[in-house]
Each structure stands twice: as C-alpha cells, then as structure tokens.
Amino acid sequence: MAFSADELRVLRRALANALRPAPLPDEDVQDCLRLASSLDEAVGEAGRLRAFLLADLVRYRDTLPGSVTRYLELLQDALAAGYDPRPEDLAALRTQRGRPVAAALLERCHVLAERSVRARLAGRAVPTTALAPRSRLFALPGGRAAAAEPEKPKAPAAPARPVPPSERPAPKPSEVFPPRRRPVPPPQQRAAG
C-alpha cells in the first residue's frame, strides 16, 4: 500500500499527536477521518481482489489438467500471499506431481497444511484466507474537546451516501480483463473514375 504525500503528512501529524496528546483542530480531525476512510476502502478493495484471485484459483483447479501451468502460477502467488492450501489443492497437486514445479509445490503445501493443523490442535489462531475487517476509527484522543466546545447545529443530511466497498459486488473477470479488440484497418479510398 502506498501513501500520497498529503496522506503521509496527515499520518505524521496523527502519530505526533498520539505521542503527545493535545486537542486537535477540526481540520486535523477531518483529515484523520478521511485517511481512515481511505485505508478502509483500500483494505476492502484488497479483500475483493483476494476473493477474486482465490475464485480464479478454484476455476483453474477445476479445469485441470488443461490449465495446469496457470493453476500452478496462481497457487504460487496465493501461497506467497498467505493462502492456506486446501485438501482440494493437495489432491490436484498429487495428480500433477510428475511436473517438477507441481512436486515442489506439493511438498510446500504439505508443510503448510501440517503447520496449520498443528496450530489448530494447539488452539492457536491460524491466519485465514479471508481478511479480517479493520475496526473503524470513531474517535481520536485529544480530538474535539466535546466538553469545552458548545454543540454546533447539524448540517442538512446528504442526499444519498455512496456504496461502501464492502457492499459492492465482486467484479466479473470480463469486467476486470475486457476482451481485446482487433484493430480495424482504415477504409480504402476509391479513386473517382
């Protein structure tokens, strides 16, 4: 995740305030809330992308052996991102163990699956494939001094709120990767004769 220069400025001010709490001006509070909203949206988008990639992995696994190369690539990417291999993945890799890449992935998946089972039996938390939602930022310490300031009249309600990323439907592959269109040759001009 990358921050813009403006977002880094807001983040630096918020961290400085966390170290030395003091009342914040309303503008700083609003900047912090906007940054928190942007982070929530980025986390939501990352979750949607992860769900899309995992669904893609399942689609390629279901079409084995014809899609073995792409399935192995997607599985490697998913494992690098913290994916916990499922029994279906292990079974699919066993059918393809004649390939060196599949054999190496099968060993790696066995180790990860065994580690996951041992951690569950020991009662420890295991990272899941779903992203845990981040808690919302409701108040900033040292922010608006509610007791010191009189309550301001409320602004009129907004006409409609935008749909948050968590409520948006996941995009279809055809929306993310539109089909390529072939270039149309320029029309030939006819000579008048």
PDB file of C-alpha atoms in Angstrom:
ATOM      1  CA  MET A   1       0.000   0.000   0.000  1.00  0.00           C
ATOM      2  CA  ALA A   2       1.398   3.404  -0.923  1.00  0.00           C
ATOM      3  CA  PHE A   3       0.543   6.741   0.670  1.00  0.00           C
ATOM      4  CA  SER A   4       0.454  10.072  -1.093  1.00  0.00           C
ATOM      5  CA  ALA A   5       2.493  12.959   0.271  1.00  0.00           C
ATOM      6  CA  ASP A   6      -0.684  14.538   1.668  1.00  0.00           C
ATOM      7  CA  GLU A   7      -1.694  11.295   3.400  1.00  0.00           C
ATOM      8  CA  LEU A   8       1.784  10.937   4.896  1.00  0.00           C
ATOM      9  CA  ARG A   9       1.528  14.479   6.270  1.00  0.00           C
ATOM     10  CA  VAL A  10      -1.793  13.602   7.963  1.00  0.00           C
ATOM     11  CA  LEU A  11      -0.372  10.330   9.269  1.00  0.00           C
ATOM     12  CA  ARG A  12       2.704  12.070  10.691  1.00  0.00           C
ATOM     13  CA  ARG A  13       0.511  14.644  12.480  1.00  0.00           C
ATOM     14  CA  ALA A  14      -1.708  11.877  13.905  1.00  0.00           C
ATOM     15  CA  LEU A  15       1.304   9.924  15.148  1.00  0.00           C
ATOM     16  CA  ALA A  16       2.822  13.045  16.692  1.00  0.00           C
ATOM     17  CA  ASN A  17      -0.478  13.697  18.454  1.00  0.00           C
ATOM     18  CA  ALA A  18      -0.578  10.103  19.703  1.00  0.00           C
ATOM     19  CA  LEU A  19       2.839  10.612  21.299  1.00  0.00           C
ATOM     20  CA  ARG A  20       1.974  13.997  22.801  1.00  0.00           C
ATOM     21  CA  PRO A  21      -1.818  14.213  23.128  1.00  0.00           C
ATOM     22  CA  ALA A  22      -3.260  17.670  22.651  1.00  0.00           C
ATOM     23  CA  PRO A  23      -6.566  18.969  21.344  1.00  0.00           C
ATOM     24  CA  LEU A  24      -6.667  18.810  17.557  1.00  0.00           C
ATOM     25  CA  PRO A  25      -8.229  21.416  15.337  1.00  0.00           C
ATOM     26  CA  ASP A  26     -11.345  20.279  13.492  1.00  0.00           C
ATOM     27  CA  GLU A  27      -9.452  20.328  10.183  1.00  0.00           C
ATOM     28  CA  ASP A  28      -6.882  17.827  11.504  1.00  0.00           C
ATOM     29  CA  VAL A  29      -9.640  15.572  12.844  1.00  0.00           C
ATOM     30  CA  GLN A  30     -11.394  15.623   9.466  1.00  0.00           C
ATOM     31  CA  ASP A  31      -8.075  14.840   7.695  1.00  0.00           C
ATOM     32  CA  CYS A  32      -7.544  11.851  10.008  1.00  0.00           C
ATOM     33  CA  LEU A  33     -11.075  10.605   9.402  1.00  0.00           C
ATOM     34  CA  ARG A  34     -10.621  10.925   5.623  1.00  0.00           C
ATOM     35  CA  LEU A  35      -7.347   8.989   5.852  1.00  0.00           C
ATOM     36  CA  ALA A  36      -9.053   6.272   7.931  1.00  0.00           C
ATOM     37  CA  SER A  37     -11.818   6.087   5.332  1.00  0.00           C
ATOM     38  CA  SER A  38      -9.253   5.772   2.537  1.00  0.00           C
ATOM     39  CA  LEU A  39      -7.498   2.986   4.421  1.00  0.00           C
ATOM     40  CA  ASP A  40     -10.809   1.181   4.949  1.00  0.00           C
ATOM     41  CA  GLU A  41     -11.539   1.438   1.242  1.00  0.00           C
ATOM     42  CA  ALA A  42      -8.058   0.134   0.335  1.00  0.00           C
ATOM     43  CA  VAL A  43      -8.443  -2.812   2.726  1.00  0.00           C
ATOM     44  CA  GLY A  44     -11.875  -3.554   1.259  1.00  0.00           C
ATOM     45  CA  GLU A  45     -10.513  -3.450  -2.283  1.00  0.00           C
ATOM     46  CA  ALA A  46      -7.634  -5.730  -1.279  1.00  0.00           C
ATOM     47  CA  GLY A  47     -10.172  -8.170   0.166  1.00  0.00           C
ATOM     48  CA  ARG A  48     -12.211  -8.086  -3.042  1.00  0.00           C
ATOM     49  CA  LEU A  49      -9.089  -8.652  -5.140  1.00  0.00           C
ATOM     50  CA  ARG A  50      -8.052 -11.548  -2.910  1.00  0.00           C
ATOM     51  CA  ALA A  51     -11.520 -13.120  -3.188  1.00  0.00           C
ATOM     52  CA  PHE A  52     -11.400 -12.722  -6.968  1.00  0.00           C
ATOM     53  CA  LEU A  53      -7.948 -14.325  -7.176  1.00  0.00           C
ATOM     54  CA  LEU A  54      -8.992 -17.229  -4.937  1.00  0.00           C
ATOM     55  CA  ALA A  55     -12.095 -17.788  -7.083  1.00  0.00           C
ATOM     56  CA  ASP A  56      -9.811 -17.736 -10.133  1.00  0.00           C
ATOM     57  CA  LEU A  57      -7.594 -20.338  -8.454  1.00  0.00           C
ATOM     58  CA  VAL A  58     -10.622 -22.594  -7.897  1.00  0.00           C
ATOM     59  CA  ARG A  59     -11.716 -22.183 -11.533  1.00  0.00           C
ATOM     60  CA  TYR A  60      -8.281 -23.203 -12.811  1.00  0.00           C
ATOM     61  CA  ARG A  61      -8.111 -26.116 -10.346  1.00  0.00           C
ATOM     62  CA  ASP A  62     -11.482 -27.352 -11.581  1.00  0.00           C
ATOM     63  CA  THR A  63     -10.277 -27.378 -15.211  1.00  0.00           C
ATOM     64  CA  LEU A  64      -7.116 -29.413 -14.602  1.00  0.00           C
ATOM     65  CA  PRO A  65      -5.121 -30.869 -16.360  1.00  0.00           C
ATOM     66  CA  GLY A  66      -5.701 -28.444 -19.239  1.00  0.00           C
ATOM     67  CA  SER A  67      -4.903 -25.381 -17.132  1.00  0.00           C
ATOM     68  CA  VAL A  68      -2.034 -26.799 -15.085  1.00  0.00           C
ATOM     69  CA  THR A  69       0.505 -24.078 -15.918  1.00  0.00           C
ATOM     70  CA  ARG A  70      -1.787 -21.202 -14.938  1.00  0.00           C
ATOM     71  CA  TYR A  71      -3.051 -23.081 -11.868  1.00  0.00           C
ATOM     72  CA  LEU A  72       0.499 -23.615 -10.603  1.00  0.00           C
ATOM     73  CA  GLU A  73       1.317 -19.923 -11.136  1.00  0.00           C
ATOM     74  CA  LEU A  74      -1.808 -18.807  -9.276  1.00  0.00           C
ATOM     75  CA  LEU A  75      -1.178 -21.263  -6.441  1.00  0.00           C
ATOM     76  CA  GLN A  76       2.385 -19.989  -6.015  1.00  0.00           C
ATOM     77  CA  ASP A  77       1.102 -16.399  -5.854  1.00  0.00           C
ATOM     78  CA  ALA A  78      -1.620 -17.360  -3.388  1.00  0.00           C
ATOM     79  CA  LEU A  79       0.835 -19.210  -1.127  1.00  0.00           C
ATOM     80  CA  ALA A  80       3.162 -16.201  -1.180  1.00  0.00           C
ATOM     81  CA  ALA A  81       0.221 -14.044  -0.060  1.00  0.00           C
ATOM     82  CA  GLY A  82      -0.539 -16.329   2.916  1.00  0.00           C
ATOM     83  CA  TYR A  83      -3.093 -18.724   1.393  1.00  0.00           C
ATOM     84  CA  ASP A  84      -3.679 -21.854   3.457  1.00  0.00           C
ATOM     85  CA  PRO A  85      -3.778 -24.788   0.970  1.00  0.00           C
ATOM     86  CA  ARG A  86      -6.999 -26.773   0.965  1.00  0.00           C
ATOM     87  CA  PRO A  87      -7.331 -30.560   0.610  1.00  0.00           C
ATOM     88  CA  GLU A  88      -8.524 -29.963  -2.975  1.00  0.00           C
ATOM     89  CA  ASP A  89      -5.229 -28.229  -3.740  1.00  0.00           C
ATOM     90  CA  LEU A  90      -3.247 -31.142  -2.334  1.00  0.00           C
ATOM     91  CA  ALA A  91      -5.294 -33.628  -4.386  1.00  0.00           C
ATOM     92  CA  ALA A  92      -4.848 -31.555  -7.550  1.00  0.00           C
ATOM     93  CA  LEU A  93      -1.093 -31.320  -6.987  1.00  0.00           C
ATOM     94  CA  ARG A  94      -0.853 -35.085  -6.440  1.00  0.00           C
ATOM     95  CA  THR A  95      -2.331 -35.651  -9.910  1.00  0.00           C
ATOM     96  CA  GLN A  96       0.322 -33.361 -11.404  1.00  0.00           C
ATOM     97  CA  ARG A  97       3.353 -34.448  -9.339  1.00  0.00           C
ATOM     98  CA  GLY A  98       5.137 -35.622 -12.496  1.00  0.00           C
ATOM     99  CA  ARG A  99       5.918 -31.947 -13.169  1.00  0.00           C
ATOM    100  CA  PRO A 100       8.852 -30.584 -11.129  1.00  0.00           C
ATOM    101  CA  VAL A 101       7.021 -27.364 -10.211  1.00  0.00           C
ATOM    102  CA  ALA A 102       3.949 -29.288  -9.047  1.00  0.00           C
ATOM    103  CA  ALA A 103       6.091 -31.691  -6.996  1.00  0.00           C
ATOM    104  CA  ALA A 104       7.851 -28.771  -5.261  1.00  0.00           C
ATOM    105  CA  LEU A 105       4.512 -27.077  -4.592  1.00  0.00           C
ATOM    106  CA  LEU A 106       3.080 -30.318  -3.215  1.00  0.00           C
ATOM    107  CA  GLU A 107       5.909 -30.546  -0.666  1.00  0.00           C
ATOM    108  CA  ARG A 108       5.468 -26.901   0.281  1.00  0.00           C
ATOM    109  CA  CYS A 109       1.690 -27.319   0.640  1.00  0.00           C
ATOM    110  CA  HIS A 110       2.163 -30.427   2.820  1.00  0.00           C
ATOM    111  CA  VAL A 111       4.389 -28.433   5.182  1.00  0.00           C
ATOM    112  CA  LEU A 112       1.925 -25.518   5.307  1.00  0.00           C
ATOM    113  CA  ALA A 113      -1.086 -27.798   5.818  1.00  0.00           C
ATOM    114  CA  GLU A 114       0.682 -29.723   8.583  1.00  0.00           C
ATOM    115  CA  ARG A 115       1.687 -26.483  10.315  1.00  0.00           C
ATOM    116  CA  SER A 116      -1.905 -25.256  10.073  1.00  0.00           C
ATOM    117  CA  VAL A 117      -3.333 -28.465  11.554  1.00  0.00           C
ATOM    118  CA  ARG A 118      -0.805 -28.461  14.414  1.00  0.00           C
ATOM    119  CA  ALA A 119      -1.606 -24.828  15.202  1.00  0.00           C
ATOM    120  CA  ARG A 120      -5.351 -25.553  15.245  1.00  0.00           C
ATOM    121  CA  LEU A 121      -4.839 -28.565  17.525  1.00  0.00           C
ATOM    122  CA  ALA A 122      -2.722 -26.453  19.854  1.00  0.00           C
ATOM    123  CA  GLY A 123      -5.534 -23.900  19.985  1.00  0.00           C
ATOM    124  CA  ARG A 124      -3.580 -21.071  18.412  1.00  0.00           C
ATOM    125  CA  ALA A 125      -5.045 -18.716  15.877  1.00  0.00           C
ATOM    126  CA  VAL A 126      -4.196 -19.565  12.289  1.00  0.00           C
ATOM    127  CA  PRO A 127      -4.205 -16.908   9.584  1.00  0.00           C
ATOM    128  CA  THR A 128      -7.276 -17.430   7.444  1.00  0.00           C
ATOM    129  CA  THR A 129      -7.757 -16.782   3.765  1.00  0.00           C
ATOM    130  CA  ALA A 130     -10.369 -14.129   4.489  1.00  0.00           C
ATOM    131  CA  LEU A 131      -9.298 -10.670   5.527  1.00  0.00           C
ATOM    132  CA  ALA A 132     -10.385  -9.614   8.982  1.00  0.00           C
ATOM    133  CA  PRO A 133     -12.188  -6.280   8.886  1.00  0.00           C
ATOM    134  CA  ARG A 134     -10.315  -3.415  10.473  1.00  0.00           C
ATOM    135  CA  SER A 135     -12.096  -1.673  13.292  1.00  0.00           C
ATOM    136  CA  ARG A 136     -13.456   1.747  12.443  1.00  0.00           C
ATOM    137  CA  LEU A 137     -11.832   4.880  13.776  1.00  0.00           C
ATOM    138  CA  PHE A 138     -14.581   6.536  15.776  1.00  0.00           C
ATOM    139  CA  ALA A 139     -12.690   8.962  17.989  1.00  0.00           C
ATOM    140  CA  LEU A 140      -9.276  10.479  18.213  1.00  0.00           C
ATOM    141  CA  PRO A 141      -7.774  11.019  21.670  1.00  0.00           C
ATOM    142  CA  GLY A 142      -7.211  14.696  22.229  1.00  0.00           C
ATOM    143  CA  GLY A 143      -9.528  15.448  19.321  1.00  0.00           C
ATOM    144  CA  ARG A 144     -12.636  17.545  19.606  1.00  0.00           C
ATOM    145  CA  ALA A 145     -12.948  18.655  23.187  1.00  0.00           C
ATOM    146  CA  ALA A 146     -16.678  17.990  23.485  1.00  0.00           C
ATOM    147  CA  ALA A 147     -16.958  19.398  26.979  1.00  0.00           C
ATOM    148  CA  ALA A 148     -15.177  22.650  26.110  1.00  0.00           C
ATOM    149  CA  GLU A 149     -16.994  23.440  22.854  1.00  0.00           C
ATOM    150  CA  PRO A 150     -20.733  24.033  22.501  1.00  0.00           C
ATOM    151  CA  GLU A 151     -22.518  21.717  20.111  1.00  0.00           C
ATOM    152  CA  LYS A 152     -22.805  23.111  16.598  1.00  0.00           C
ATOM    153  CA  PRO A 153     -26.038  22.843  14.614  1.00  0.00           C
ATOM    154  CA  LYS A 154     -26.094  19.866  12.300  1.00  0.00           C
ATOM    155  CA  ALA A 155     -25.770  20.336   8.569  1.00  0.00           C
ATOM    156  CA  PRO A 156     -28.597  19.089   6.352  1.00  0.00           C
ATOM    157  CA  ALA A 157     -28.396  15.413   5.504  1.00  0.00           C
ATOM    158  CA  ALA A 158     -26.627  14.401   2.314  1.00  0.00           C
ATOM    159  CA  PRO A 159     -28.969  13.290  -0.488  1.00  0.00           C
ATOM    160  CA  ALA A 160     -27.503   9.803  -0.866  1.00  0.00           C
ATOM    161  CA  ARG A 161     -24.475   8.060   0.537  1.00  0.00           C
ATOM    162  CA  PRO A 162     -22.012   6.268  -1.737  1.00  0.00           C
ATOM    163  CA  VAL A 163     -21.987   2.488  -1.561  1.00  0.00           C
ATOM    164  CA  PRO A 164     -19.067   1.339   0.646  1.00  0.00           C
ATOM    165  CA  PRO A 165     -16.562  -1.047  -0.986  1.00  0.00           C
ATOM    166  CA  SER A 166     -17.615  -3.904   1.297  1.00  0.00           C
ATOM    167  CA  GLU A 167     -21.161  -3.804  -0.151  1.00  0.00           C
ATOM    168  CA  ARG A 168     -20.136  -3.609  -3.798  1.00  0.00           C
ATOM    169  CA  PRO A 169     -20.425  -6.821  -5.802  1.00  0.00           C
ATOM    170  CA  ALA A 170     -17.201  -8.540  -6.811  1.00  0.00           C
ATOM    171  CA  PRO A 171     -16.267  -7.779 -10.424  1.00  0.00           C
ATOM    172  CA  LYS A 172     -16.577 -10.429 -13.093  1.00  0.00           C
ATOM    173  CA  PRO A 173     -13.392 -11.458 -14.905  1.00  0.00           C
ATOM    174  CA  SER A 174     -14.781  -9.922 -18.098  1.00  0.00           C
ATOM    175  CA  GLU A 175     -15.068  -6.568 -16.297  1.00  0.00           C
ATOM    176  CA  VAL A 176     -11.538  -6.690 -14.932  1.00  0.00           C
ATOM    177  CA  PHE A 177      -9.937  -8.019 -18.109  1.00  0.00           C
ATOM    178  CA  PRO A 178     -12.019  -6.811 -21.059  1.00  0.00           C
ATOM    179  CA  PRO A 179     -11.562  -8.675 -24.353  1.00  0.00           C
ATOM    180  CA  ARG A 180      -9.030  -7.233 -26.731  1.00  0.00           C
ATOM    181  CA  ARG A 181     -10.461  -5.732 -29.842  1.00  0.00           C
ATOM    182  CA  ARG A 182      -8.734  -6.272 -33.135  1.00  0.00           C
ATOM    183  CA  PRO A 183      -7.688  -3.061 -34.866  1.00  0.00           C
ATOM    184  CA  VAL A 184      -9.920  -2.176 -37.779  1.00  0.00           C
ATOM    185  CA  PRO A 185      -7.972  -1.447 -40.965  1.00  0.00           C
ATOM    186  CA  PRO A 186      -8.542   2.052 -42.324  1.00  0.00           C
ATOM    187  CA  PRO A 187     -11.100   2.204 -45.134  1.00  0.00           C
ATOM    188  CA  GLN A 188      -9.554   2.315 -48.584  1.00  0.00           C
ATOM    189  CA  GLN A 189     -10.421   5.359 -50.600  1.00  0.00           C
ATOM    190  CA  ARG A 190     -11.747   4.782 -54.076  1.00  0.00           C
ATOM    191  CA  ALA A 191     -10.497   6.785 -56.960  1.00  0.00           C
ATOM    192  CA  ALA A 192     -13.189   8.626 -58.849  1.00  0.00           C
ATOM    193  CA  GLY A 193     -13.161   7.476 -62.414  1.00  0.00           C
TER     194      GLY A 193
END
